[in-house]
């Protein structure tokens, strides 16, 4: 029996190389080893304000990008969270099991609510409960995510454990899977901040659909330091981040990369990096264009995905309701 993988991505902003290098690329590479479910989490997206038309378009765009990045709808289930109502239903049931104190410890809520201030919704606070529902509905063993989501996956695991201890064995306990390298890609304009979809600066992130000249411009302007040596060094966040991106796109090891750029200047390195990134994204961009040229193709894949996900989700939901004494 293969283990079950579940992961999700929000259909907001522009998908960037941080999402790709830490998450999507690994999801695609793991498809044969596991049984996979990938979810476009639109209900999570609306925890902060979204423009309805844009949200609708983004759901298709992100789905198309996942397929273009190698998620194969024949081998993996790809679907939209709101198409399977059990996610919202289980989240409510989990709300009644998760202690308030656990949620108050979530660092992502603290960060995001500081940015939103008085506009913060109850949904944003409750985000981890919905994420726990996503994971627990499918008897998930492994949750591949970037470093920033580790705490949420741990909360899902704790919730499963707590539910099992109150109501008896019900949920499989999930584990996060975080890549060794690239779990946290930093912003190009500010290497102290993680690369983020919600950051507005035009030099902040490299998006998966950026054309070559845009990629090059962003990399050439990326913040580094006044030193000269091109070395992996965590105390030099700018150059370290660029080298990590180079490493992940080229597949070369650190020593090879450092010796290649020995004695070279930052400008030379950045030019080469821009080429490596552009070439790395080219096949994905081509597949995306082919896919979106066929009207209805993505919608059909998403409908099929939801139809395949729903029976498992409903089965778990029913089991949970029975245990609680509902229905
Ligand atoms: P999100 O952008 O929040 O929908 O995240 C989708 C996936 O990308 C999750 O697995 C995140 O952990 C991962 N991710 C988001 N931003 C970064 C980043 N800057 N570096 C590495 N992984 C990231
Ligand atoms: N919160 C995740 C993020 O922003 C997205 C997500 C929602 C997710 N549900 C999930 C990831 C379940 C893994 C498993 O990146």
JSON list of N, CA, C and O in Angstrom, two decimals, residues 25 56 71 76 86 88 90 100 104-105 115 117 140 180 185 215 226 228 234 242 244 246-247 251 268 300:
[
{"chain": "A", "resi": 25, "resn": "UNK", "atom": "N", "xyz": [7.34, 21.43, -7.13]},
{"chain": "A", "resi": 25, "resn": "UNK", "atom": "CA", "xyz": [8.31, 20.58, -7.80]},
{"chain": "A", "resi": 25, "resn": "UNK", "atom": "C", "xyz": [8.42, 19.22, -7.10]},
{"chain": "A", "resi": 25, "resn": "UNK", "atom": "O", "xyz": [8.54, 18.18, -7.74]},
{"chain": "A", "resi": 56, "resn": "UNK", "atom": "N", "xyz": [-11.75, 33.76, -9.16]},
{"chain": "A", "resi": 56, "resn": "UNK", "atom": "CA", "xyz": [-12.19, 32.73, -10.13]},
{"chain": "A", "resi": 56, "resn": "UNK", "atom": "C", "xyz": [-11.11, 32.45, -11.17]},
{"chain": "A", "resi": 56, "resn": "UNK", "atom": "O", "xyz": [-10.83, 31.30, -11.50]},
{"chain": "A", "resi": 71, "resn": "UNK", "atom": "N", "xyz": [2.18, 17.98, -12.36]},
{"chain": "A", "resi": 71, "resn": "UNK", "atom": "CA", "xyz": [1.15, 17.23, -11.64]},
{"chain": "A", "resi": 71, "resn": "UNK", "atom": "C", "xyz": [0.26, 16.59, -12.72]},
{"chain": "A", "resi": 71, "resn": "UNK", "atom": "O", "xyz": [-0.32, 17.28, -13.54]},
{"chain": "A", "resi": 76, "resn": "UNK", "atom": "N", "xyz": [-2.66, 11.68, -10.13]},
{"chain": "A", "resi": 76, "resn": "UNK", "atom": "CA", "xyz": [-2.93, 12.38, -8.88]},
{"chain": "A", "resi": 76, "resn": "UNK", "atom": "C", "xyz": [-4.30, 13.03, -8.96]},
{"chain": "A", "resi": 76, "resn": "UNK", "atom": "O", "xyz": [-4.74, 13.41, -10.04]},
{"chain": "A", "resi": 86, "resn": "UNK", "atom": "N", "xyz": [-17.37, 18.68, 2.26]},
{"chain": "A", "resi": 86, "resn": "UNK", "atom": "CA", "xyz": [-16.93, 18.06, 3.51]},
{"chain": "A", "resi": 86, "resn": "UNK", "atom": "C", "xyz": [-15.79, 18.83, 4.19]},
{"chain": "A", "resi": 86, "resn": "UNK", "atom": "O", "xyz": [-15.63, 18.75, 5.41]},
{"chain": "A", "resi": 88, "resn": "UNK", "atom": "N", "xyz": [-15.43, 22.17, 4.61]},
{"chain": "A", "resi": 88, "resn": "UNK", "atom": "CA", "xyz": [-15.98, 23.19, 5.51]},
{"chain": "A", "resi": 88, "resn": "UNK", "atom": "C", "xyz": [-16.71, 22.52, 6.67]},
{"chain": "A", "resi": 88, "resn": "UNK", "atom": "O", "xyz": [-16.67, 23.00, 7.81]},
{"chain": "A", "resi": 90, "resn": "UNK", "atom": "N", "xyz": [-16.16, 19.49, 8.07]},
{"chain": "A", "resi": 90, "resn": "UNK", "atom": "CA", "xyz": [-15.25, 18.92, 9.08]},
{"chain": "A", "resi": 90, "resn": "UNK", "atom": "C", "xyz": [-14.55, 20.02, 9.87]},
{"chain": "A", "resi": 90, "resn": "UNK", "atom": "O", "xyz": [-14.31, 19.88, 11.07]},
{"chain": "A", "resi": 100, "resn": "UNK", "atom": "N", "xyz": [-8.76, 26.78, 22.04]},
{"chain": "A", "resi": 100, "resn": "UNK", "atom": "CA", "xyz": [-8.45, 28.16, 21.64]},
{"chain": "A", "resi": 100, "resn": "UNK", "atom": "C", "xyz": [-6.95, 28.47, 21.77]},
{"chain": "A", "resi": 100, "resn": "UNK", "atom": "O", "xyz": [-6.35, 29.10, 20.92]},
{"chain": "A", "resi": 104, "resn": "UNK", "atom": "N", "xyz": [-4.13, 30.25, 19.24]},
{"chain": "A", "resi": 104, "resn": "UNK", "atom": "CA", "xyz": [-3.49, 31.53, 19.59]},
{"chain": "A", "resi": 104, "resn": "UNK", "atom": "C", "xyz": [-1.97, 31.47, 19.46]},
{"chain": "A", "resi": 104, "resn": "UNK", "atom": "O", "xyz": [-1.32, 32.50, 19.39]},
{"chain": "A", "resi": 105, "resn": "UNK", "atom": "N", "xyz": [-1.43, 30.27, 19.41]},
{"chain": "A", "resi": 105, "resn": "UNK", "atom": "CA", "xyz": [0.03, 30.15, 19.25]},
{"chain": "A", "resi": 105, "resn": "UNK", "atom": "C", "xyz": [0.50, 30.19, 17.81]},
{"chain": "A", "resi": 105, "resn": "UNK", "atom": "O", "xyz": [1.70, 30.20, 17.54]},
{"chain": "A", "resi": 115, "resn": "UNK", "atom": "N", "xyz": [-0.65, 42.63, 9.69]},
{"chain": "A", "resi": 115, "resn": "UNK", "atom": "CA", "xyz": [-0.73, 43.36, 8.42]},
{"chain": "A", "resi": 115, "resn": "UNK", "atom": "C", "xyz": [-2.15, 43.82, 8.15]},
{"chain": "A", "resi": 115, "resn": "UNK", "atom": "O", "xyz": [-2.37, 44.87, 7.57]},
{"chain": "A", "resi": 117, "resn": "UNK", "atom": "N", "xyz": [-4.69, 44.26, 10.42]},
{"chain": "A", "resi": 117, "resn": "UNK", "atom": "CA", "xyz": [-5.24, 45.09, 11.51]},
{"chain": "A", "resi": 117, "resn": "UNK", "atom": "C", "xyz": [-6.74, 44.87, 11.71]},
{"chain": "A", "resi": 117, "resn": "UNK", "atom": "O", "xyz": [-7.17, 43.75, 11.85]},
{"chain": "A", "resi": 140, "resn": "UNK", "atom": "N", "xyz": [-4.45, 11.16, 5.44]},
{"chain": "A", "resi": 140, "resn": "UNK", "atom": "CA", "xyz": [-3.14, 11.57, 4.92]},
{"chain": "A", "resi": 140, "resn": "UNK", "atom": "C", "xyz": [-1.99, 11.13, 5.84]},
{"chain": "A", "resi": 140, "resn": "UNK", "atom": "O", "xyz": [-2.07, 11.31, 7.06]},
{"chain": "A", "resi": 180, "resn": "UNK", "atom": "N", "xyz": [15.07, 19.64, 2.46]},
{"chain": "A", "resi": 180, "resn": "UNK", "atom": "CA", "xyz": [16.31, 20.02, 3.17]},
{"chain": "A", "resi": 180, "resn": "UNK", "atom": "C", "xyz": [16.84, 21.36, 2.68]},
{"chain": "A", "resi": 180, "resn": "UNK", "atom": "O", "xyz": [17.33, 22.17, 3.45]},
{"chain": "A", "resi": 185, "resn": "UNK", "atom": "N", "xyz": [12.52, 30.20, 0.57]},
{"chain": "A", "resi": 185, "resn": "UNK", "atom": "CA", "xyz": [13.16, 31.09, -0.41]},
{"chain": "A", "resi": 185, "resn": "UNK", "atom": "C", "xyz": [12.81, 32.52, 0.01]},
{"chain": "A", "resi": 185, "resn": "UNK", "atom": "O", "xyz": [11.66, 32.81, 0.33]},
{"chain": "A", "resi": 215, "resn": "UNK", "atom": "N", "xyz": [12.52, 38.31, -15.55]},
{"chain": "A", "resi": 215, "resn": "UNK", "atom": "CA", "xyz": [13.32, 37.50, -14.63]},
{"chain": "A", "resi": 215, "resn": "UNK", "atom": "C", "xyz": [14.71, 38.11, -14.49]},
{"chain": "A", "resi": 215, "resn": "UNK", "atom": "O", "xyz": [15.24, 38.31, -13.40]},
{"chain": "A", "resi": 226, "resn": "UNK", "atom": "N", "xyz": [28.03, 44.12, 0.18]},
{"chain": "A", "resi": 226, "resn": "UNK", "atom": "CA", "xyz": [29.17, 44.82, -0.41]},
{"chain": "A", "resi": 226, "resn": "UNK", "atom": "C", "xyz": [30.43, 43.94, -0.43]},
{"chain": "A", "resi": 226, "resn": "UNK", "atom": "O", "xyz": [31.50, 44.40, -0.79]},
{"chain": "A", "resi": 228, "resn": "UNK", "atom": "N", "xyz": [32.62, 40.48, -1.78]},
{"chain": "A", "resi": 228, "resn": "UNK", "atom": "CA", "xyz": [32.85, 40.08, -3.16]},
{"chain": "A", "resi": 228, "resn": "UNK", "atom": "C", "xyz": [32.64, 38.59, -3.38]},
{"chain": "A", "resi": 228, "resn": "UNK", "atom": "O", "xyz": [32.17, 38.19, -4.44]},
{"chain": "A", "resi": 234, "resn": "UNK", "atom": "N", "xyz": [25.08, 31.59, 5.47]},
{"chain": "A", "resi": 234, "resn": "UNK", "atom": "CA", "xyz": [23.79, 32.04, 6.02]},
{"chain": "A", "resi": 234, "resn": "UNK", "atom": "C", "xyz": [23.85, 33.43, 6.63]},
{"chain": "A", "resi": 234, "resn": "UNK", "atom": "O", "xyz": [22.82, 34.07, 6.82]},
{"chain": "A", "resi": 242, "resn": "UNK", "atom": "N", "xyz": [20.32, 33.71, -3.43]},
{"chain": "A", "resi": 242, "resn": "UNK", "atom": "CA", "xyz": [20.52, 33.57, -4.88]},
{"chain": "A", "resi": 242, "resn": "UNK", "atom": "C", "xyz": [21.25, 32.28, -5.20]},
{"chain": "A", "resi": 242, "resn": "UNK", "atom": "O", "xyz": [20.92, 31.58, -6.17]},
{"chain": "A", "resi": 244, "resn": "UNK", "atom": "N", "xyz": [21.19, 29.56, -3.42]},
{"chain": "A", "resi": 244, "resn": "UNK", "atom": "CA", "xyz": [20.26, 28.45, -3.18]},
{"chain": "A", "resi": 244, "resn": "UNK", "atom": "C", "xyz": [19.34, 28.27, -4.40]},
{"chain": "A", "resi": 244, "resn": "UNK", "atom": "O", "xyz": [19.08, 27.14, -4.83]},
{"chain": "A", "resi": 246, "resn": "UNK", "atom": "N", "xyz": [20.06, 29.10, -7.43]},
{"chain": "A", "resi": 246, "resn": "UNK", "atom": "CA", "xyz": [20.91, 28.54, -8.48]},
{"chain": "A", "resi": 246, "resn": "UNK", "atom": "C", "xyz": [21.06, 27.03, -8.28]},
{"chain": "A", "resi": 246, "resn": "UNK", "atom": "O", "xyz": [20.93, 26.24, -9.21]},
{"chain": "A", "resi": 247, "resn": "UNK", "atom": "N", "xyz": [21.35, 26.65, -7.04]},
{"chain": "A", "resi": 247, "resn": "UNK", "atom": "CA", "xyz": [21.56, 25.24, -6.71]},
{"chain": "A", "resi": 247, "resn": "UNK", "atom": "C", "xyz": [20.33, 24.40, -7.09]},
{"chain": "A", "resi": 247, "resn": "UNK", "atom": "O", "xyz": [20.44, 23.33, -7.69]},
{"chain": "A", "resi": 251, "resn": "UNK", "atom": "N", "xyz": [20.71, 21.92, -10.09]},
{"chain": "A", "resi": 251, "resn": "UNK", "atom": "CA", "xyz": [20.93, 20.55, -9.60]},
{"chain": "A", "resi": 251, "resn": "UNK", "atom": "C", "xyz": [22.39, 20.28, -9.23]},
{"chain": "A", "resi": 251, "resn": "UNK", "atom": "O", "xyz": [22.75, 19.17, -8.86]},
{"chain": "A", "resi": 268, "resn": "UNK", "atom": "N", "xyz": [28.27, 38.95, -13.03]},
{"chain": "A", "resi": 268, "resn": "UNK", "atom": "CA", "xyz": [28.43, 37.73, -13.84]},
{"chain": "A", "resi": 268, "resn": "UNK", "atom": "C", "xyz": [27.56, 36.60, -13.29]},
{"chain": "A", "resi": 268, "resn": "UNK", "atom": "O", "xyz": [26.89, 35.90, -14.03]},
{"chain": "A", "resi": 300, "resn": "UNK", "atom": "N", "xyz": [-12.54, 20.72, -16.79]},
{"chain": "A", "resi": 300, "resn": "UNK", "atom": "CA", "xyz": [-12.90, 19.29, -16.83]},
{"chain": "A", "resi": 300, "resn": "UNK", "atom": "C", "xyz": [-12.01, 18.49, -15.88]},
{"chain": "A", "resi": 300, "resn": "UNK", "atom": "O", "xyz": [-12.48, 17.59, -15.18]}
]
